[in-house]
Amino acid sequence: MTDSKTSSTQTRSSELMERSRRIFPGGVNSPVRSFASVGGSPIVFSHGEGKWLTSVDGNRYVDFCGSWGPLIVGYSHPDVVEAVTRQAKRALTFGAPSEEELLLAEKIQEWVPGLEMMRFVSSGTEATMSALRAARAATGRDKIVKFEGCYHGHADFLLVKAGSGLATLSDSSDAKNATAPRSAPSSAGVPAGAVADTLTLPFNDVAALEALFAAQGKEIAAVIVEPMAANMGLVLPRSGFLETLRALTRAHGSVLIFDEVMTGFRVARGGAAEAFGVTPDLWTFGKIVGGGLPAAAYGGTKDVMRHVAPLGKAYQAGTLSGNPLAMAAGLATLGVMERTGAFEKLEATGRELDSLVRARLGKALSAGHVSYVRKASFFCFFFGTSALPANFQQVSGCDMPLFGKVYHAWLNDGLYMGPSGYEVGFLSTCHERADCEQLVNTVARVLGQSL
């Protein structure tokens, strides 16, 4: 077993993937895991500890994916493992109220000002779907607005110009010639009628947003947005974009929903709402809220949430909602973050990464071969561009084949990232300067060979 470099042996992974392809579509249980956009075959993992992931072949990787974000304190943190083990001995599930769900909800309320009432569910898809149902019930309207490249789960009516793994399946010419608002499904199997009330706009386009509300504002039930888009690479909101969203939704009686499934408890203690100083009416949370187990949540003002059953007529239910194992893992994760000064540690590591990028990639940055962006514990490299993309169309114009080349170099150097140029990297409290240095040095080496 190696500590930083991987061996070339992937025999066991290859064997398992061959068997998996006979059972699972593409051999995987989520499309982006398939390596379709970077080439090659997925690595099958056996265990993780701290910043390390170990494959079934015994190869070790410094992990910058973190199970797509939730493992902010690393793999198998002792406090989280102990909390889950203790709860597992008591009960795996109740299908009834438990103290654990209340304790986690109270902790989330403590971290997120304005979250007056909430409901636990089992996935981010459930959270966004349920939040939009509540918004429609509260307003009595049908139309919703989302932004191109923002991914809000795989509910039918949200699969319009979605990011994440869906971006790798889309027609690139369609992405580059997008017009808004559009309501064409991005996925097969979604009836056109399912997205008829879903309007899409380019991210960061204030003029398009103002024009849409001027024309249809009184028909719009809600706007849902990743306040910091992280499913088309990392695209930050331009100054005034979120503020305009807040002003327009308030003026037209629409509900503003921040999808913080990724940013919640990772970009700041109070999420992107705190980081950017804009408070929505509803939030959706996932990933960190379950500490690595399946859990998510939605909530916000009582004015909207009182429409959710049994208080109101917007129905939503789930046998495993508020599952005590996930609640224990989430509460333990937030507790570890509080006790260890996680946000300060993450920001310090992020600044180390920034300085390494400037020092090692300065020429490539100025020559337009790569651009780099970081916010809190999120980071992203865009290849083939000197300017940071501001929307999905610009991200789609980046050099994805070059990303694939860099990606496999990272793997060969013992670094694991999400296998798509439309995803982001995640820092954990376990990462150190040496890990960031290795990450950047690999990029520099590949760019030097590619130019």
Coordinates of C-alpha atoms in Angstrom, one line a residue:
M1 CA 0.0 0.0 0.0
T2 CA 1.3 3.5 -0.9
D3 CA 0.8 6.8 0.9
S4 CA 0.8 9.3 -1.9
K5 CA 1.4 7.5 -5.2
T6 CA -1.0 4.7 -6.3
S7 CA 0.1 1.5 -7.9
S8 CA -1.1 0.8 -11.4
T9 CA -3.0 -2.3 -10.2
Q10 CA -6.7 -1.9 -10.4
T11 CA -7.5 -5.6 -10.9
R12 CA -10.0 -6.0 -8.2
S13 CA -11.8 -2.8 -9.1
S14 CA -12.0 -3.8 -12.7
E15 CA -13.4 -7.2 -11.7
L16 CA -16.1 -5.7 -9.5
M17 CA -17.1 -3.1 -12.0
E18 CA -17.4 -5.8 -14.7
R19 CA -19.8 -7.7 -12.4
S20 CA -21.6 -4.4 -11.5
R21 CA -22.3 -3.6 -15.1
R22 CA -24.4 -6.7 -15.4
I23 CA -26.7 -5.5 -12.6
F24 CA -26.6 -1.7 -12.4
P25 CA -27.1 0.7 -15.4
G26 CA -23.6 1.6 -16.3
G27 CA -22.4 -0.3 -13.3
V28 CA -23.2 2.4 -10.9
N29 CA -26.0 3.7 -8.6
S30 CA -25.5 7.4 -9.6
P31 CA -24.5 8.4 -13.1
V32 CA -21.6 10.7 -12.4
R33 CA -19.8 7.9 -10.7
S34 CA -19.4 6.1 -14.0
F35 CA -16.4 8.0 -15.3
A36 CA -18.3 8.6 -18.5
S37 CA -17.0 12.2 -18.8
V38 CA -13.4 11.5 -18.0
G39 CA -12.9 8.0 -19.5
G40 CA -11.6 4.9 -17.8
S41 CA -13.2 2.7 -15.2
P42 CA -14.4 3.7 -11.7
I43 CA -12.3 2.9 -8.7
V44 CA -14.1 0.7 -6.1
F45 CA -13.3 1.7 -2.6
S46 CA -13.3 -0.4 0.6
H47 CA -12.8 2.1 3.4
G48 CA -11.8 5.6 4.4
E49 CA -10.1 7.3 7.3
G50 CA -9.6 11.1 7.7
K51 CA -8.5 12.4 4.3
W52 CA -7.6 8.9 3.0
L53 CA -9.6 6.7 0.7
T54 CA -8.4 3.1 0.1
S55 CA -9.5 1.1 -2.9
V56 CA -10.2 -2.7 -2.9
D57 CA -6.8 -3.0 -4.6
G58 CA -5.1 -1.4 -1.6
N59 CA -4.3 1.9 -3.3
R60 CA -4.6 5.0 -1.1
Y61 CA -5.8 8.4 -2.3
V62 CA -6.0 11.8 -0.6
D63 CA -9.7 12.5 -1.1
F64 CA -10.9 15.9 -2.3
C65 CA -14.4 14.6 -3.0
G66 CA -15.6 13.8 0.5
S67 CA -18.6 11.7 -0.8
W68 CA -19.6 14.9 -2.8
G69 CA -19.4 17.2 0.2
P70 CA -20.8 15.7 3.4
L71 CA -17.5 14.5 5.0
I72 CA -16.3 17.9 6.1
V73 CA -14.5 16.4 9.1
G74 CA -13.1 13.5 7.1
Y75 CA -13.9 9.8 6.9
S76 CA -14.7 7.8 10.0
H77 CA -14.3 10.6 12.5
P78 CA -14.2 8.9 15.9
D79 CA -17.0 11.1 17.4
V80 CA -19.3 10.4 14.5
V81 CA -18.6 6.7 14.5
E82 CA -19.2 6.5 18.2
A83 CA -22.5 8.4 17.9
V84 CA -23.8 6.2 15.1
T85 CA -22.7 3.0 16.9
R86 CA -24.4 4.1 20.1
Q87 CA -27.6 4.8 18.3
A88 CA -27.5 1.6 16.2
K89 CA -27.5 -0.4 19.5
R90 CA -30.7 1.5 20.6
A91 CA -32.6 1.3 17.3
L92 CA -32.0 1.7 13.6
T93 CA -35.3 3.4 13.0
F94 CA -38.6 4.2 14.8
G95 CA -41.0 5.5 12.2
A96 CA -42.0 7.7 15.1
P97 CA -40.7 10.9 16.8
S98 CA -37.3 10.6 18.5
E99 CA -35.2 12.9 20.6
E100 CA -32.4 12.8 18.1
E101 CA -34.4 14.6 15.4
L102 CA -35.4 17.3 17.8
L103 CA -31.8 17.9 19.0
L104 CA -30.4 18.1 15.4
A105 CA -33.2 20.5 14.4
E106 CA -32.6 22.8 17.4
K107 CA -28.9 22.8 16.5
I108 CA -29.6 23.7 12.9
Q109 CA -31.9 26.5 14.0
E110 CA -29.1 27.8 16.3
W111 CA -26.8 27.9 13.3
V112 CA -29.2 29.3 10.7
P113 CA -31.1 32.5 11.8
G114 CA -34.6 32.8 10.2
L115 CA -35.2 29.0 10.0
E116 CA -38.4 29.1 12.1
M117 CA -39.8 25.7 11.1
M118 CA -38.4 22.7 9.3
R119 CA -38.9 19.1 8.3
F120 CA -36.4 16.2 7.8
V121 CA -36.4 14.0 4.7
S122 CA -34.0 11.5 3.3
S123 CA -32.5 13.2 0.2
G124 CA -31.8 16.5 -1.4
T125 CA -34.3 15.7 -4.1
E126 CA -37.0 15.2 -1.5
A127 CA -36.1 18.5 0.1
T128 CA -36.2 20.6 -3.0
M129 CA -39.4 18.9 -4.3
S130 CA -41.1 19.4 -0.9
A131 CA -40.0 23.0 -0.5
L132 CA -41.4 23.9 -3.9
R133 CA -44.7 22.1 -3.1
A134 CA -44.9 24.2 0.1
A135 CA -44.2 27.4 -1.9
R136 CA -46.9 26.6 -4.4
A137 CA -49.3 25.8 -1.6
A138 CA -48.5 29.1 0.2
T139 CA -48.8 31.3 -2.9
G140 CA -51.6 29.5 -4.9
R141 CA -49.4 29.8 -8.0
D142 CA -47.9 27.2 -10.3
K143 CA -44.8 28.7 -12.0
I144 CA -41.3 28.3 -10.6
V145 CA -38.0 29.7 -11.8
K146 CA -34.6 27.9 -11.7
F147 CA -31.2 28.7 -13.3
E148 CA -29.3 26.9 -16.0
G149 CA -26.6 24.6 -14.6
C150 CA -28.1 24.6 -11.1
Y151 CA -29.0 21.1 -10.0
H152 CA -31.8 20.6 -7.5
G153 CA -32.3 16.8 -7.6
H154 CA -34.0 14.6 -10.1
A155 CA -37.7 15.4 -9.6
D156 CA -39.3 15.6 -13.1
F157 CA -40.2 19.3 -13.0
L158 CA -36.6 20.3 -12.0
L159 CA -34.8 18.4 -14.8
V160 CA -34.5 21.5 -17.0
K161 CA -31.1 22.8 -17.8
A162 CA -29.8 21.0 -14.7
G163 CA -26.1 20.7 -13.8
S164 CA -24.2 18.0 -12.0
G165 CA -24.1 14.6 -13.7
L166 CA -26.9 15.6 -16.0
A167 CA -24.6 18.3 -17.5
T168 CA -22.4 15.5 -18.9
L169 CA -25.3 13.9 -20.7
S170 CA -26.6 17.1 -22.3
D171 CA -26.0 18.1 -25.9
S172 CA -23.1 20.6 -25.8
S173 CA -24.5 22.6 -28.7
D174 CA -27.8 22.9 -26.8
A175 CA -25.9 24.3 -23.8
K176 CA -24.0 26.8 -25.9
N177 CA -27.1 28.1 -27.7
A178 CA -29.4 28.3 -24.7
T179 CA -32.1 30.9 -24.5
A180 CA -34.3 31.7 -21.5
P181 CA -36.8 31.1 -20.2
R182 CA -37.0 27.4 -21.4
S183 CA -39.0 24.5 -20.3
A184 CA -37.6 21.6 -22.4
P185 CA -36.8 18.5 -20.3
S186 CA -33.1 17.7 -19.9
S187 CA -33.8 14.0 -19.3
A188 CA -35.5 11.3 -21.3
G189 CA -38.7 10.0 -19.6
V190 CA -39.8 13.5 -18.4
P191 CA -43.1 14.6 -20.1
A192 CA -43.1 18.1 -21.6
G193 CA -46.1 18.8 -19.4
A194 CA -44.1 18.1 -16.3
V195 CA -41.8 21.1 -16.9
A196 CA -44.4 23.4 -18.5
D197 CA -44.4 25.6 -15.4
T198 CA -40.7 25.6 -14.9
L199 CA -39.0 28.7 -16.3
T200 CA -35.2 28.8 -16.6
L201 CA -32.8 31.7 -16.8
P202 CA -29.0 32.1 -17.1
F203 CA -27.3 32.3 -13.7
N204 CA -26.1 35.8 -12.8
D205 CA -28.3 37.5 -15.4
V206 CA -30.0 40.3 -13.6
A207 CA -31.5 41.8 -16.7
A208 CA -33.2 38.5 -17.7
L209 CA -34.5 38.1 -14.2
E210 CA -36.0 41.6 -14.1
A211 CA -37.6 41.1 -17.5
L212 CA -39.2 37.8 -16.5
F213 CA -40.6 39.2 -13.3
A214 CA -41.9 42.2 -15.2
A215 CA -43.8 39.9 -17.5
Q216 CA -44.9 37.0 -15.3
G217 CA -44.1 38.0 -11.7
K218 CA -47.6 37.6 -10.4
E219 CA -47.7 34.0 -11.7
I220 CA -44.4 32.9 -10.1
A221 CA -44.7 30.8 -7.0
A222 CA -41.0 30.5 -6.2
V223 CA -37.5 31.0 -7.4
I224 CA -35.1 28.2 -6.4
V225 CA -31.3 28.8 -6.7
E226 CA -28.0 27.5 -5.6
P227 CA -26.8 30.8 -4.1
M228 CA -23.3 29.7 -4.9
A229 CA -23.6 27.4 -7.9
A230 CA -21.6 24.2 -7.3
N231 CA -23.0 21.8 -9.8
M232 CA -21.5 23.4 -12.9
G233 CA -18.1 23.8 -11.4
L234 CA -18.0 26.6 -8.9
V235 CA -19.7 29.7 -10.1
L236 CA -20.1 32.6 -7.6
P237 CA -23.0 35.1 -7.7
R238 CA -22.1 38.4 -9.1
S239 CA -22.6 41.5 -6.9
G240 CA -26.2 42.3 -6.8
F241 CA -27.6 39.1 -8.2
L242 CA -28.9 37.5 -5.0
E243 CA -30.0 40.9 -3.7
T244 CA -32.0 41.5 -6.8
L245 CA -33.5 38.0 -6.4
R246 CA -34.6 38.8 -2.9
A247 CA -36.0 42.2 -3.9
L248 CA -38.0 40.9 -6.9
T249 CA -39.5 37.9 -5.1
R250 CA -40.5 40.0 -2.1
A251 CA -42.1 42.6 -4.4
H252 CA -44.1 40.0 -6.3
G253 CA -45.1 37.8 -3.4
S254 CA -43.0 34.9 -4.6
V255 CA -41.1 32.5 -2.3
L256 CA -37.3 32.6 -2.5
I257 CA -35.7 29.2 -1.9
F258 CA -31.9 28.8 -1.3
D259 CA -30.8 25.3 -2.2
E260 CA -28.1 24.8 0.3
V261 CA -27.8 21.1 0.0
M262 CA -24.1 21.6 -0.8
T263 CA -23.4 25.0 0.8
G264 CA -25.2 24.5 4.0
F265 CA -22.8 24.2 7.0
R266 CA -19.8 24.2 4.6
V267 CA -19.5 27.8 3.2
A268 CA -20.3 29.3 6.6
R269 CA -22.0 28.4 9.9
G270 CA -25.2 29.9 8.6
G271 CA -24.6 28.7 5.0
A272 CA -24.6 30.9 1.9
A273 CA -27.3 33.1 3.4
E274 CA -24.8 34.2 6.0
A275 CA -21.9 34.3 3.6
F276 CA -23.6 36.6 1.1
G277 CA -25.9 38.5 3.5
V278 CA -29.2 37.5 1.8
T279 CA -32.0 35.6 3.7
P280 CA -34.4 33.5 1.7
D281 CA -37.9 32.4 2.7
L282 CA -37.0 28.7 2.5
W283 CA -33.8 26.6 2.6
T284 CA -33.0 23.1 1.6
F285 CA -30.2 21.2 3.3
G286 CA -28.5 17.9 2.8
K287 CA -25.0 16.2 2.8
I288 CA -23.4 17.6 6.0
V289 CA -26.8 17.6 7.8
G290 CA -26.7 13.8 7.8
G291 CA -23.0 13.5 8.6
G292 CA -22.5 11.1 5.7
L293 CA -25.8 9.2 6.1
P294 CA -28.9 9.7 4.0
A295 CA -30.6 12.8 5.4
A296 CA -31.8 16.2 4.2
A297 CA -34.1 19.0 5.4
Y298 CA -36.2 21.9 4.2
G299 CA -37.6 24.7 6.2
G300 CA -37.9 28.5 6.6
T301 CA -40.6 30.9 7.7
K302 CA -43.7 29.7 9.5
D303 CA -45.8 31.6 7.0
V304 CA -44.8 29.1 4.3
M305 CA -44.2 26.0 6.4
R306 CA -47.6 26.1 8.1
H307 CA -49.0 24.9 4.7
V308 CA -47.2 21.5 5.1
A309 CA -49.3 18.6 6.4
P310 CA -50.6 18.0 9.0
L311 CA -50.8 21.8 9.6
G312 CA -51.8 22.4 6.0
K313 CA -52.7 20.7 2.8
A314 CA -49.3 20.3 1.1
Y315 CA -48.7 16.7 1.6
Q316 CA -45.2 15.2 2.3
A317 CA -44.2 12.1 4.1
G318 CA -41.4 9.6 4.5
T319 CA -41.0 6.3 6.4
L320 CA -37.3 7.1 7.2
S321 CA -37.6 10.8 7.5
G322 CA -35.6 11.9 10.6
N323 CA -33.9 8.5 10.8
P324 CA -32.2 8.3 14.2
L325 CA -28.9 7.0 12.8
A326 CA -28.6 9.9 10.3
M327 CA -29.7 12.4 13.0
A328 CA -27.0 11.1 15.3
A329 CA -24.3 11.4 12.6
G330 CA -25.4 14.9 11.7
L331 CA -25.5 16.1 15.2
A332 CA -22.1 14.6 15.9
T333 CA -20.6 16.2 12.8
L334 CA -21.9 19.7 13.7
G335 CA -20.6 19.1 17.3
V336 CA -17.1 18.3 16.0
M337 CA -17.1 21.4 13.8
E338 CA -18.0 23.6 16.8
R339 CA -15.4 22.1 19.1
T340 CA -12.6 22.2 16.6
G341 CA -13.1 25.6 15.0
A342 CA -13.7 23.9 11.6
F343 CA -14.5 27.1 9.6
E344 CA -11.3 28.8 10.7
K345 CA -9.3 25.6 9.9
L346 CA -10.9 25.3 6.5
E347 CA -10.3 28.9 5.6
A348 CA -6.7 28.6 6.5
T349 CA -6.2 25.6 4.3
G350 CA -8.1 27.3 1.5
R351 CA -5.7 30.3 1.7
E352 CA -2.8 27.9 1.5
L353 CA -4.3 26.5 -1.7
D354 CA -4.8 30.0 -3.1
S355 CA -1.2 30.9 -2.5
L356 CA 0.0 27.6 -4.1
V357 CA -2.1 28.2 -7.2
R358 CA -0.8 31.7 -7.6
A359 CA 2.8 30.6 -7.2
R360 CA 2.7 27.4 -9.3
L361 CA 0.2 28.2 -11.9
G362 CA 0.8 32.0 -12.4
K363 CA 1.9 31.7 -16.1
A364 CA -0.9 29.3 -17.0
L365 CA -3.5 31.6 -15.4
S366 CA -2.3 34.6 -17.2
A367 CA -2.0 32.7 -20.5
G368 CA -5.6 31.6 -20.3
H369 CA -4.9 27.9 -19.9
V370 CA -6.7 27.6 -16.6
S371 CA -8.7 29.6 -14.2
Y372 CA -9.3 28.9 -10.5
V373 CA -11.9 29.9 -8.0
R374 CA -12.4 29.1 -4.3
K375 CA -15.0 30.1 -1.7
A376 CA -14.7 28.8 1.8
S377 CA -14.1 25.0 1.5
F378 CA -15.1 24.8 -2.2
F379 CA -12.6 25.1 -5.0
C380 CA -12.6 24.5 -8.8
F381 CA -10.3 24.6 -11.8
F382 CA -11.7 25.6 -15.2
F383 CA -9.4 24.6 -18.1
G384 CA -9.1 26.5 -21.4
T385 CA -10.2 29.9 -20.1
S386 CA -8.6 32.9 -18.4
A387 CA -11.9 34.3 -17.2
L388 CA -14.0 32.7 -14.5
P389 CA -17.3 31.4 -16.0
A390 CA -20.4 33.3 -14.8
N391 CA -23.0 30.9 -16.1
F392 CA -23.6 27.4 -17.5
Q393 CA -23.0 28.4 -21.1
Q394 CA -19.6 29.7 -20.3
V395 CA -18.7 26.6 -18.2
S396 CA -19.8 24.4 -21.1
G397 CA -17.2 26.2 -23.3
C398 CA -14.3 25.1 -21.1
D399 CA -11.9 22.4 -22.2
M400 CA -13.4 19.3 -20.7
P401 CA -11.0 16.8 -22.5
L402 CA -8.1 18.6 -20.7
F403 CA -9.9 18.3 -17.4
G404 CA -10.1 14.5 -18.1
K405 CA -6.3 14.4 -18.7
V406 CA -5.7 16.3 -15.5
Y407 CA -8.1 14.1 -13.7
H408 CA -6.3 10.9 -14.5
A409 CA -3.0 12.5 -13.6
W410 CA -4.5 13.3 -10.2
L411 CA -5.5 9.6 -9.8
N412 CA -2.0 8.4 -10.8
D413 CA -0.6 10.8 -8.2
G414 CA -2.9 9.4 -5.5
L415 CA -5.5 12.2 -5.4
Y416 CA -9.2 11.6 -5.7
M417 CA -11.7 14.2 -7.1
G418 CA -15.2 14.0 -8.4
P419 CA -14.9 12.5 -12.0
S420 CA -16.4 15.5 -13.9
G421 CA -15.4 18.9 -15.0
Y422 CA -18.8 20.1 -13.9
E423 CA -18.1 19.2 -10.2
V424 CA -16.1 21.0 -7.5
G425 CA -13.4 20.0 -5.1
F426 CA -14.0 20.0 -1.3
L427 CA -11.6 20.7 1.5
S428 CA -12.0 18.9 4.8
T429 CA -10.5 19.7 8.2
C430 CA -8.1 16.8 7.6
H431 CA -6.3 18.4 4.6
E432 CA -2.9 20.0 5.0
R433 CA -0.7 22.2 2.9
A434 CA 1.2 19.2 1.5
D435 CA -2.1 17.8 0.0
C436 CA -2.9 21.1 -1.6
E437 CA 0.7 21.3 -3.0
Q438 CA 0.4 17.9 -4.6
L439 CA -2.9 18.8 -6.1
V440 CA -1.5 22.0 -7.7
N441 CA 1.8 20.4 -8.8
T442 CA -0.1 17.8 -10.7
V443 CA -2.1 20.5 -12.6
A444 CA 1.1 22.4 -13.3
R445 CA 2.8 19.3 -14.7
V446 CA 0.0 18.3 -17.0
L447 CA -0.4 21.9 -18.3
G448 CA 3.3 22.0 -19.0
Q449 CA 3.1 18.8 -21.0
S450 CA -0.1 20.0 -22.8
L451 CA 0.9 23.5 -23.9

